[in-house]
Short mmCIF file of N, CA, C and O in Angstrom, two decimals:
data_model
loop_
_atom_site.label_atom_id
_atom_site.label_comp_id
_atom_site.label_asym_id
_atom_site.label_seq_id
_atom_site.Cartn_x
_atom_site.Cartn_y
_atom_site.Cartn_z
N UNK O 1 34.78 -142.62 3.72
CA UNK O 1 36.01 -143.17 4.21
C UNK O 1 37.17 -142.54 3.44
O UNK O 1 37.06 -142.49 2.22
N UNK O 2 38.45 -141.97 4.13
CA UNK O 2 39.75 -141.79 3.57
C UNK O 2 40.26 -142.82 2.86
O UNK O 2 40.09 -143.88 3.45
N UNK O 3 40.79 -142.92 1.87
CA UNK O 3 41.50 -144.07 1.79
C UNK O 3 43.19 -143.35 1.22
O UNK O 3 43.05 -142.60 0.25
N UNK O 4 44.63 -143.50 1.70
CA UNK O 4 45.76 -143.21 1.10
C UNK O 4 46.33 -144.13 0.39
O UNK O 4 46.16 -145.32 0.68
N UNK O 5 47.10 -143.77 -0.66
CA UNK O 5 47.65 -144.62 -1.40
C UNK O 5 48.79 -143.81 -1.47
O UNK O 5 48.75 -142.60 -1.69
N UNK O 6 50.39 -144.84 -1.17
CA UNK O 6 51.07 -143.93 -1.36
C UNK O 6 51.71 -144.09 -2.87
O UNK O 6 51.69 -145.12 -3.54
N UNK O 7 52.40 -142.58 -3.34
CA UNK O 7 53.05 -142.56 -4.40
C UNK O 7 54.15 -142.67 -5.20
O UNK O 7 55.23 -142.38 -4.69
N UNK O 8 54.12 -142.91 -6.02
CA UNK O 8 55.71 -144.08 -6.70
C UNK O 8 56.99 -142.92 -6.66
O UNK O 8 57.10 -141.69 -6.67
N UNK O 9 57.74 -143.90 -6.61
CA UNK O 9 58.93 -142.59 -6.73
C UNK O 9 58.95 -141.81 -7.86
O UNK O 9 59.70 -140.84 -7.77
N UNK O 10 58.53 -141.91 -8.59
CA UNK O 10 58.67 -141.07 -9.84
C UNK O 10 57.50 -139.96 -10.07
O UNK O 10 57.45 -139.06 -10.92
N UNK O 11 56.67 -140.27 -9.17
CA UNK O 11 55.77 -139.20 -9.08
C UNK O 11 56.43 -137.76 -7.60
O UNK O 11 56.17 -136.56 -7.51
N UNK O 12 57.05 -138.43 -6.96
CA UNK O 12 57.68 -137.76 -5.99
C UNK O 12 59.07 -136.69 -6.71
O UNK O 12 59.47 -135.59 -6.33
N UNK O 13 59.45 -137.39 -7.63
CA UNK O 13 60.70 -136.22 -8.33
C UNK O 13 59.77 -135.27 -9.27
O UNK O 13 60.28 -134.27 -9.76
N UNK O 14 58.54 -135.54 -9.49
CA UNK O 14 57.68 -134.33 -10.13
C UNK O 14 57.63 -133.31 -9.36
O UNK O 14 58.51 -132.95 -8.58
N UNK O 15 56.01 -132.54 -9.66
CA UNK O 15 55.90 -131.80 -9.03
C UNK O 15 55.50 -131.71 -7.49
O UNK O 15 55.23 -130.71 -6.82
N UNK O 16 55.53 -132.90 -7.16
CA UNK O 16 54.74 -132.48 -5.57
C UNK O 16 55.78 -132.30 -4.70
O UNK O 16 55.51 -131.85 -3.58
N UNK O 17 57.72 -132.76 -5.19
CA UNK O 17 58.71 -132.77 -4.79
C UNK O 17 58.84 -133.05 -3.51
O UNK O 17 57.72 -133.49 -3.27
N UNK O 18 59.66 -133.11 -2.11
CA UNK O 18 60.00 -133.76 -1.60
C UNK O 18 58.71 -133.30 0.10
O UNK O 18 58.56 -134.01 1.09
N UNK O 19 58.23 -132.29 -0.11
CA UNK O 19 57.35 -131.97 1.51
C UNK O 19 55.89 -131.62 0.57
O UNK O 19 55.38 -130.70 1.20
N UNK O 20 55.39 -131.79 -0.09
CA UNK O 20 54.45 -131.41 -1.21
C UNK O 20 53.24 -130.27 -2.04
O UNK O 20 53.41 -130.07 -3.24
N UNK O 21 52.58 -129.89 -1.62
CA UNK O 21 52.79 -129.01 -2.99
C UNK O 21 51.92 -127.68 -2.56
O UNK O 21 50.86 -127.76 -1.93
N UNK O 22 52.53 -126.44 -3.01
CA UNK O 22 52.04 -125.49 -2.91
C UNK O 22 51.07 -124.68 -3.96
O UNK O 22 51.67 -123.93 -4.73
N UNK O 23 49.45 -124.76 -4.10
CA UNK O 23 48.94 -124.31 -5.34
C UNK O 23 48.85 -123.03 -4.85
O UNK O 23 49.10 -122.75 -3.68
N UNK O 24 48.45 -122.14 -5.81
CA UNK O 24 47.95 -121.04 -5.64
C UNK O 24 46.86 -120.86 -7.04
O UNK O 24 47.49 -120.63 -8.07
N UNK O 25 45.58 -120.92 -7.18
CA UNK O 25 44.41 -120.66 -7.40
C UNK O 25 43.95 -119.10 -7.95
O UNK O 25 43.46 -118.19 -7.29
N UNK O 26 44.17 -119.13 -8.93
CA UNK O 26 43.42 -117.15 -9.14
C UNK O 26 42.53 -117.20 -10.03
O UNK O 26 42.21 -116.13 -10.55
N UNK O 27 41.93 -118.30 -10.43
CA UNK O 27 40.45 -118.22 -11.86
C UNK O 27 40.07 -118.93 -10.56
O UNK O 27 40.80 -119.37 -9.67
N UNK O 28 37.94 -118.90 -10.76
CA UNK O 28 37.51 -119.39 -9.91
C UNK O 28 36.22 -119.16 -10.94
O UNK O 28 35.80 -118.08 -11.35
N UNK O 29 35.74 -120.43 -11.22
CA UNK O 29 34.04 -120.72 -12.01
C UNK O 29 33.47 -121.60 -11.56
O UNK O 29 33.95 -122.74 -11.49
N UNK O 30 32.09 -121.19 -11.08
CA UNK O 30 30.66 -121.86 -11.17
C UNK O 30 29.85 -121.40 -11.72
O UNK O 30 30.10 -120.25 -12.09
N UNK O 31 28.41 -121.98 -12.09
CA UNK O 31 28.01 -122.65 -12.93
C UNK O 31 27.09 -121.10 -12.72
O UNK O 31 26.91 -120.24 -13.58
N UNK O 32 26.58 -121.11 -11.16
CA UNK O 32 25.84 -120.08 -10.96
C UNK O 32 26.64 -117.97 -10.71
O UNK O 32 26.09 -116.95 -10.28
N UNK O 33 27.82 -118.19 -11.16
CA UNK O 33 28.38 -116.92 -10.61
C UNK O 33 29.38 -116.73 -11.74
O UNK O 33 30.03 -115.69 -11.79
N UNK O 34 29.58 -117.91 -12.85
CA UNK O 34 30.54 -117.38 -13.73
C UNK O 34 32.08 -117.68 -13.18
O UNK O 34 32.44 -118.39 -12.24
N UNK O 35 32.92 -116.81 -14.18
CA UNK O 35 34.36 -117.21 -13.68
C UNK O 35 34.60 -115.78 -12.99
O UNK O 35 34.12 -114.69 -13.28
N UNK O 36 35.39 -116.10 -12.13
CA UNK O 36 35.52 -114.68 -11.39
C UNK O 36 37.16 -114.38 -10.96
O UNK O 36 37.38 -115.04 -9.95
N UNK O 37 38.55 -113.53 -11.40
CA UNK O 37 39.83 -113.51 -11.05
C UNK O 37 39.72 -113.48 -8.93
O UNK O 37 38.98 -113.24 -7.97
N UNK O 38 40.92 -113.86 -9.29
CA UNK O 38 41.23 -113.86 -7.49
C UNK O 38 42.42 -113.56 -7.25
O UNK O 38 43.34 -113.88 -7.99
N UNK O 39 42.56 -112.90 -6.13
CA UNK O 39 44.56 -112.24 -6.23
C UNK O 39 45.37 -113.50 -5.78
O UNK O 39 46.54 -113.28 -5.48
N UNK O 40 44.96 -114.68 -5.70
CA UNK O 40 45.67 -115.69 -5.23
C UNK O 40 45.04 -116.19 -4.15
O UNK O 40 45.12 -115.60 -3.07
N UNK O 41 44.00 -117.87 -4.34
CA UNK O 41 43.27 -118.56 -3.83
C UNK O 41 44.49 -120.00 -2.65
O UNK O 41 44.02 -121.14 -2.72
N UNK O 42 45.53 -119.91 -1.93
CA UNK O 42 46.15 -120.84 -1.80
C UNK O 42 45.43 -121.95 -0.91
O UNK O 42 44.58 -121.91 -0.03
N UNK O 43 46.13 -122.92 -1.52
CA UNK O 43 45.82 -124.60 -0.87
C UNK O 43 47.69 -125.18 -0.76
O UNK O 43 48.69 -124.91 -1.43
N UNK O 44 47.45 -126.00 0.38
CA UNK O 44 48.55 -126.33 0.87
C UNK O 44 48.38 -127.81 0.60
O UNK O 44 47.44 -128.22 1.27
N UNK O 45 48.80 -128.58 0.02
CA UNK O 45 48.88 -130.30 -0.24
C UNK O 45 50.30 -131.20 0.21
O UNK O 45 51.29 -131.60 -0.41
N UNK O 46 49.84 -131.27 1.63
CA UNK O 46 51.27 -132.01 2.51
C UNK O 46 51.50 -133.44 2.35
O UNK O 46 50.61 -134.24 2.61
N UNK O 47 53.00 -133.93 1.80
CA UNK O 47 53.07 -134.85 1.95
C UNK O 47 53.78 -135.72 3.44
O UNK O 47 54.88 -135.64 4.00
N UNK O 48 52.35 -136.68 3.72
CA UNK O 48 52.53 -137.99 4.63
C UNK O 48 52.69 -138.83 4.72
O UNK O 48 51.66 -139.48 4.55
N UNK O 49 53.59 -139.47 4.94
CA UNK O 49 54.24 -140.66 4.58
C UNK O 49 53.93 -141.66 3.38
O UNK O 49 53.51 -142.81 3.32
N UNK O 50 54.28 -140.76 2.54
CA UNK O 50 54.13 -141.11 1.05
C UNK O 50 52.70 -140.39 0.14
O UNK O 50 52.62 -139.94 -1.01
N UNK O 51 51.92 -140.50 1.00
CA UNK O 51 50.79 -140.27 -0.01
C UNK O 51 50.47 -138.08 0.19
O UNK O 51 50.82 -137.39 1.15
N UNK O 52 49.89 -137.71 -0.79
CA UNK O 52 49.65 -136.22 -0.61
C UNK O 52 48.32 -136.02 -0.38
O UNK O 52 47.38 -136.43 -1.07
N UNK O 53 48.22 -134.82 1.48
CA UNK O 53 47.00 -134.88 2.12
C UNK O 53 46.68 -133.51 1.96
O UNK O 53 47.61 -132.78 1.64
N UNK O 54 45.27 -132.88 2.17
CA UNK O 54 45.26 -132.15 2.58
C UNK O 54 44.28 -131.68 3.44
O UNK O 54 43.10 -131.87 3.18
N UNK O 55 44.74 -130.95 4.68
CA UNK O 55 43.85 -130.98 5.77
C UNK O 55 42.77 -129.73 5.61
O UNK O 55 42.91 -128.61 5.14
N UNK O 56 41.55 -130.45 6.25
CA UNK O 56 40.49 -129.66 6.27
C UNK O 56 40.24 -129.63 7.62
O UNK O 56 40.85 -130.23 8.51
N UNK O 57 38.93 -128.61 7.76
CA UNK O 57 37.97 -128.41 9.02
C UNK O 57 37.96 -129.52 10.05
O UNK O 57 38.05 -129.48 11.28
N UNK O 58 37.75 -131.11 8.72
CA UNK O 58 37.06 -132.14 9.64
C UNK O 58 38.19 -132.97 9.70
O UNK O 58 37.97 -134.02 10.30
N UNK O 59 39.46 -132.82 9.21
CA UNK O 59 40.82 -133.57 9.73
C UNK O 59 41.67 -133.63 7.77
O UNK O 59 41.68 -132.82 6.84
N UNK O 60 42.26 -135.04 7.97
CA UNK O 60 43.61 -134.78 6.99
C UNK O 60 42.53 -135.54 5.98
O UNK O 60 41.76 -136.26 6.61
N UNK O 61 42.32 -135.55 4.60
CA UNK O 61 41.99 -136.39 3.72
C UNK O 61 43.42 -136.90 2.63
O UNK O 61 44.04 -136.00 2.06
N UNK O 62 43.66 -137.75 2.50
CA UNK O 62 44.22 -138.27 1.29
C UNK O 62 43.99 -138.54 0.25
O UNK O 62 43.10 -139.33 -0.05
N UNK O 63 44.91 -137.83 -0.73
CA UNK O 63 44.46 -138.45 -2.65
C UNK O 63 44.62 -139.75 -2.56
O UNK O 63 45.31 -140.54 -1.90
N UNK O 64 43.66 -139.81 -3.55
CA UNK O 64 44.23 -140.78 -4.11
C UNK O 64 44.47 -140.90 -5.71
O UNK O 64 43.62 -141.08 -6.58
N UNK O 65 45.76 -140.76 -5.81
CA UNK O 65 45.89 -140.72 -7.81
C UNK O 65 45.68 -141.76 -8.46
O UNK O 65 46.10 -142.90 -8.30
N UNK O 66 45.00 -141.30 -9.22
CA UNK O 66 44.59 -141.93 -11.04
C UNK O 66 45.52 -142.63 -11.46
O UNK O 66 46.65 -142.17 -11.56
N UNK O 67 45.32 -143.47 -11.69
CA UNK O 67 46.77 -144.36 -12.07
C UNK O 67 46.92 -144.42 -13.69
O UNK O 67 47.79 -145.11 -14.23
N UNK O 68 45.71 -143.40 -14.61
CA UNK O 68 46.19 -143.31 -16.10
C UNK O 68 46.72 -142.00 -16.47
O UNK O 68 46.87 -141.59 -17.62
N UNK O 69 47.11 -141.06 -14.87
CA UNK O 69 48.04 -139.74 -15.29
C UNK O 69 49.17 -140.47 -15.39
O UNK O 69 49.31 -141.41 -14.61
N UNK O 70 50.03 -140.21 -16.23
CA UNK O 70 51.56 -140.26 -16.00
C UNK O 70 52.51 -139.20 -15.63
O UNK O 70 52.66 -138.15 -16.24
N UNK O 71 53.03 -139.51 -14.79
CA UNK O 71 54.12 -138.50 -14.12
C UNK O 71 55.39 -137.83 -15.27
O UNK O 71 55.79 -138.61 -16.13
N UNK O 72 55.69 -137.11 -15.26
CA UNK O 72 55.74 -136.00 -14.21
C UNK O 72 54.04 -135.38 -13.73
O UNK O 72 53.79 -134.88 -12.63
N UNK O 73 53.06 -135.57 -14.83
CA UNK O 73 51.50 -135.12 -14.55
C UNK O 73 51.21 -135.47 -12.96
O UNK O 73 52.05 -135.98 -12.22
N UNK O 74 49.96 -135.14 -12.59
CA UNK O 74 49.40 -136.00 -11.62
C UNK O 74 47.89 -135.94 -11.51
O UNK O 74 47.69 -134.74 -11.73
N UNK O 75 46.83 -136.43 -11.33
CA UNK O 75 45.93 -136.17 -10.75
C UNK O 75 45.27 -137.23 -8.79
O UNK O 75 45.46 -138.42 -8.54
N UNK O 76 44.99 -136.83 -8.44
CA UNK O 76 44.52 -136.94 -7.39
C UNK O 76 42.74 -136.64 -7.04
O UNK O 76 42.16 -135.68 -7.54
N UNK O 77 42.10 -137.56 -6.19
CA UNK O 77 41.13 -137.37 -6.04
C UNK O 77 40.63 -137.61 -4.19
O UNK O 77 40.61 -138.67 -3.57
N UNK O 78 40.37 -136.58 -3.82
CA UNK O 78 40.42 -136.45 -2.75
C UNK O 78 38.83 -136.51 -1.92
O UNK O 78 37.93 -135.95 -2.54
N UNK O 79 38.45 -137.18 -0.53
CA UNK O 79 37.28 -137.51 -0.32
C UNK O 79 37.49 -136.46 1.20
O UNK O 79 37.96 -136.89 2.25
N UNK O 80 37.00 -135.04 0.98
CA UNK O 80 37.21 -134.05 2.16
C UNK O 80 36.10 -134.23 3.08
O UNK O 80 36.32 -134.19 4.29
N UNK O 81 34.70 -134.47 2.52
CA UNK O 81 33.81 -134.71 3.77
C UNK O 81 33.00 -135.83 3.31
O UNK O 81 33.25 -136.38 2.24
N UNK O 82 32.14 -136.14 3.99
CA UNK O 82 30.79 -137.39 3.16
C UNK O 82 30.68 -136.87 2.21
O UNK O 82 31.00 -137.44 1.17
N UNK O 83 30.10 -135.42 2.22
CA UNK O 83 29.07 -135.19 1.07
C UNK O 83 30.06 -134.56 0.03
O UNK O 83 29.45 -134.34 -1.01
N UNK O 84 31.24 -134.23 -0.05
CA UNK O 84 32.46 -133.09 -1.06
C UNK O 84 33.78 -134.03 -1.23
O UNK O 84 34.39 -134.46 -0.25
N UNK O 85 34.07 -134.25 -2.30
CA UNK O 85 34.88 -134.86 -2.84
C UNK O 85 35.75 -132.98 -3.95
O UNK O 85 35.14 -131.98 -4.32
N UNK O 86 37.26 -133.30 -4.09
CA UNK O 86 38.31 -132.63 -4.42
C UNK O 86 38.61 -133.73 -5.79
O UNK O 86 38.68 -134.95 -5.61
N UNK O 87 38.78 -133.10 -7.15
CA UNK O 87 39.89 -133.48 -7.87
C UNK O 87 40.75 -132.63 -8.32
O UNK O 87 40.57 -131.59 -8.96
N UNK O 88 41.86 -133.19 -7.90
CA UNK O 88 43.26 -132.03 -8.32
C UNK O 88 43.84 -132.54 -9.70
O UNK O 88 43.66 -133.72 -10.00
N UNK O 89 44.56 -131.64 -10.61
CA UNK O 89 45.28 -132.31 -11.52
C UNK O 89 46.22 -131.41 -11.98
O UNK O 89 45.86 -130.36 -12.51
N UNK O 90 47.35 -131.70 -11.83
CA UNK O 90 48.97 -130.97 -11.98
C UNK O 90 49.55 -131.28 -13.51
O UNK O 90 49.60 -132.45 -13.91
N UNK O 91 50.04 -130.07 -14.41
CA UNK O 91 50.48 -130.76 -15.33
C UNK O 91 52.19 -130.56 -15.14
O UNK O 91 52.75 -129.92 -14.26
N UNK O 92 52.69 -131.18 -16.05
CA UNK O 92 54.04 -131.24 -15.82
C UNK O 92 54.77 -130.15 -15.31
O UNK O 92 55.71 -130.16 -14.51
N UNK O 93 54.06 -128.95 -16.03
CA UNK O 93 55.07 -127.72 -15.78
C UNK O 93 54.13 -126.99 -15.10
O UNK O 93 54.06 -125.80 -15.37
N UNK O 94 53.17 -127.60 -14.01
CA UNK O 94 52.90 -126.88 -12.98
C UNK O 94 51.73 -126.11 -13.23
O UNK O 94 51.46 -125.33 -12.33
N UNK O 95 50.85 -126.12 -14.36
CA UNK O 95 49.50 -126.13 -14.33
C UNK O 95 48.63 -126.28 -13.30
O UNK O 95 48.87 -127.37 -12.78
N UNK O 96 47.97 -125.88 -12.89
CA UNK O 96 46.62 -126.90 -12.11
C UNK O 96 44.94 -125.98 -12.47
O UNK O 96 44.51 -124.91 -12.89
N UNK O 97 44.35 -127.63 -11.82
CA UNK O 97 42.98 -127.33 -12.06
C UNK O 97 42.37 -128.40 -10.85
O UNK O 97 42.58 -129.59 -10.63
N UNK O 98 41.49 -127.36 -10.19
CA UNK O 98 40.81 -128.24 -8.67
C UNK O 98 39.55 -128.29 -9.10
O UNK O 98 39.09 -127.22 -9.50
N UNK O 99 38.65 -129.48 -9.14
CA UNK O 99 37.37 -129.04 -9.18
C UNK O 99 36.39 -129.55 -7.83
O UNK O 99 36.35 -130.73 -7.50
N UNK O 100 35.73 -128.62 -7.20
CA UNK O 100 35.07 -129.52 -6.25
C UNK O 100 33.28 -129.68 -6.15
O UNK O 100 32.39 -128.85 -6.32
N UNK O 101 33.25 -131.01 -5.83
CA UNK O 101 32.05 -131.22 -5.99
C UNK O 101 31.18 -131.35 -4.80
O UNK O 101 31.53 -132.21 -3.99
N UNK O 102 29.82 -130.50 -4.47
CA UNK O 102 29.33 -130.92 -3.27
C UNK O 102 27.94 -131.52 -3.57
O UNK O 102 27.11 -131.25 -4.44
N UNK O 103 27.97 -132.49 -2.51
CA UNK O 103 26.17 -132.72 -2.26
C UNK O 103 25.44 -132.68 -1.62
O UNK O 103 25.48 -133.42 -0.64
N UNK O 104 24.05 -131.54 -1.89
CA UNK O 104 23.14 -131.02 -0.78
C UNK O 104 22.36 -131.58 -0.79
O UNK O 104 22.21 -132.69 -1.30
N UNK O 105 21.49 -130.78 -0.10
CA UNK O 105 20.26 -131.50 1.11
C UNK O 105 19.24 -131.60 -0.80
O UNK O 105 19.52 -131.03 -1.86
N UNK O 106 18.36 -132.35 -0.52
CA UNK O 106 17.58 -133.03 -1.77
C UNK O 106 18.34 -133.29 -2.90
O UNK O 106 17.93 -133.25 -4.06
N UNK O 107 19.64 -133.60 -2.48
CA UNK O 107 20.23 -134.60 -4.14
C UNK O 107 21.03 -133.34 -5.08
O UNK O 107 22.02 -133.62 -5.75
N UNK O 108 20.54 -132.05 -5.03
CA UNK O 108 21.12 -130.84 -5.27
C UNK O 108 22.56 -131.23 -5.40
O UNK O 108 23.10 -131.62 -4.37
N UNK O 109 23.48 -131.18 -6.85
CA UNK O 109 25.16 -131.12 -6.53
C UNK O 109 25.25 -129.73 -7.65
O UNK O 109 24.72 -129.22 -8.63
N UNK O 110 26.60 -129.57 -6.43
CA UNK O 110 26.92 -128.27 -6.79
C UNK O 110 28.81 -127.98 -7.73
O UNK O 110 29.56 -128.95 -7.82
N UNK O 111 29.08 -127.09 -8.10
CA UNK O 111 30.88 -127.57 -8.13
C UNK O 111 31.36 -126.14 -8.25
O UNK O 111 30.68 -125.17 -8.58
N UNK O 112 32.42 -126.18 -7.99
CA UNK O 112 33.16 -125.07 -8.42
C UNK O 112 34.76 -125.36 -8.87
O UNK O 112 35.49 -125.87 -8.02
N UNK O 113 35.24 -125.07 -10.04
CA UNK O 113 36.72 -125.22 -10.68
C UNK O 113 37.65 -124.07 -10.12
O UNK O 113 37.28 -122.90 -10.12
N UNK O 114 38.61 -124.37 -9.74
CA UNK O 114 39.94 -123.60 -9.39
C UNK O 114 41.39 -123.74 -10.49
O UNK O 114 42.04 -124.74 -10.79
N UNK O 115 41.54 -122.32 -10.91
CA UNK O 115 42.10 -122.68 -11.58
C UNK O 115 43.52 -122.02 -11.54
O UNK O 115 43.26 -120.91 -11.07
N UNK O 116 44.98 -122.06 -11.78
CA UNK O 116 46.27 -122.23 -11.65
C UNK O 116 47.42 -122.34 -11.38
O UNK O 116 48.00 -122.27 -12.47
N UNK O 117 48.33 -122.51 -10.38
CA UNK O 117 49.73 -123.40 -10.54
C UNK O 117 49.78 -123.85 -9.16
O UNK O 117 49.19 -123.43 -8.16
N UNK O 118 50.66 -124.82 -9.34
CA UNK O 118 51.39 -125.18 -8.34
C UNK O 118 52.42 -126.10 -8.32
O UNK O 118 52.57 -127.12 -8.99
N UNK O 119 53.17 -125.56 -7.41
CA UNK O 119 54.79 -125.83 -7.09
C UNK O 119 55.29 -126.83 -6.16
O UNK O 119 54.44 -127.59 -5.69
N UNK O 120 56.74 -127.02 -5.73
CA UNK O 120 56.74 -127.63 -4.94
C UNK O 120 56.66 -127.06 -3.91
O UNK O 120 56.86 -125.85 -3.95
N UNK O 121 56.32 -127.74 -2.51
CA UNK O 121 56.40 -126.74 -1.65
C UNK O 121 57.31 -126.64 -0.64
O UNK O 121 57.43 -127.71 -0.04
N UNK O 122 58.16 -125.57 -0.13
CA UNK O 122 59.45 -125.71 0.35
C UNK O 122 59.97 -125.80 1.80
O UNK O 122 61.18 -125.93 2.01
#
């Protein structure tokens, strides 16, 4: 199940700013392939009426943030399919780190970390 929660105003004058947030991704590690550079991995994180979504294959999922980041920070945790869950986490000055987690057929979980910035998006 999606669930949105929307976010306080003070997380909105951070970084996800007013239409929300543009990462761009260029470290990329798993467990089985190592860390590997990337010329720029982008993810688009739109904000909908309050809360920040981002759409996949199988429709829109919504974060939902951690309520022990403090803003300007953020983290978010996002539920993209049954089996793959997203955690995002923004630091003040625009850091990031995505990690995602999947779960396969016999219990098998897998992840892979994404790693840096993102902005607002304009």
């Amino acid at each position: 199940m999606i669930r949105a929660l929307t976010l306080g105003a003070s997380v909105l004058a951070s970084p996800v700013g007013a239409t929300g947030l543009a990462c761009t991704f260029t470290d990329l590690c798993a467990p089985l392939t190592d860390c590997q550079s990337h010329p720029g991995l982008p993810f688009t994180f739109e904000l909908i009426d309050g809360a920040l979504a981002l759409s996949t294959a199988e429709g829109i999922a919504f974060g939902t943030p951690l309520s022990h980041v403090e803003a300007p920070a953020l983290s978010l945790i996002f539920d993209t399919r049954p089996d793959q869950t997203l955690l995002l986490s923004v630091s003040n000055t625009g850091q990031a780190a995505m990690t995602q987690h999947d779960f396969e057929a016999a219990g098998r979980l897998t992840s892979v970390s994404y790693f840096g910035t993102c902005e607002p998006a304009s």
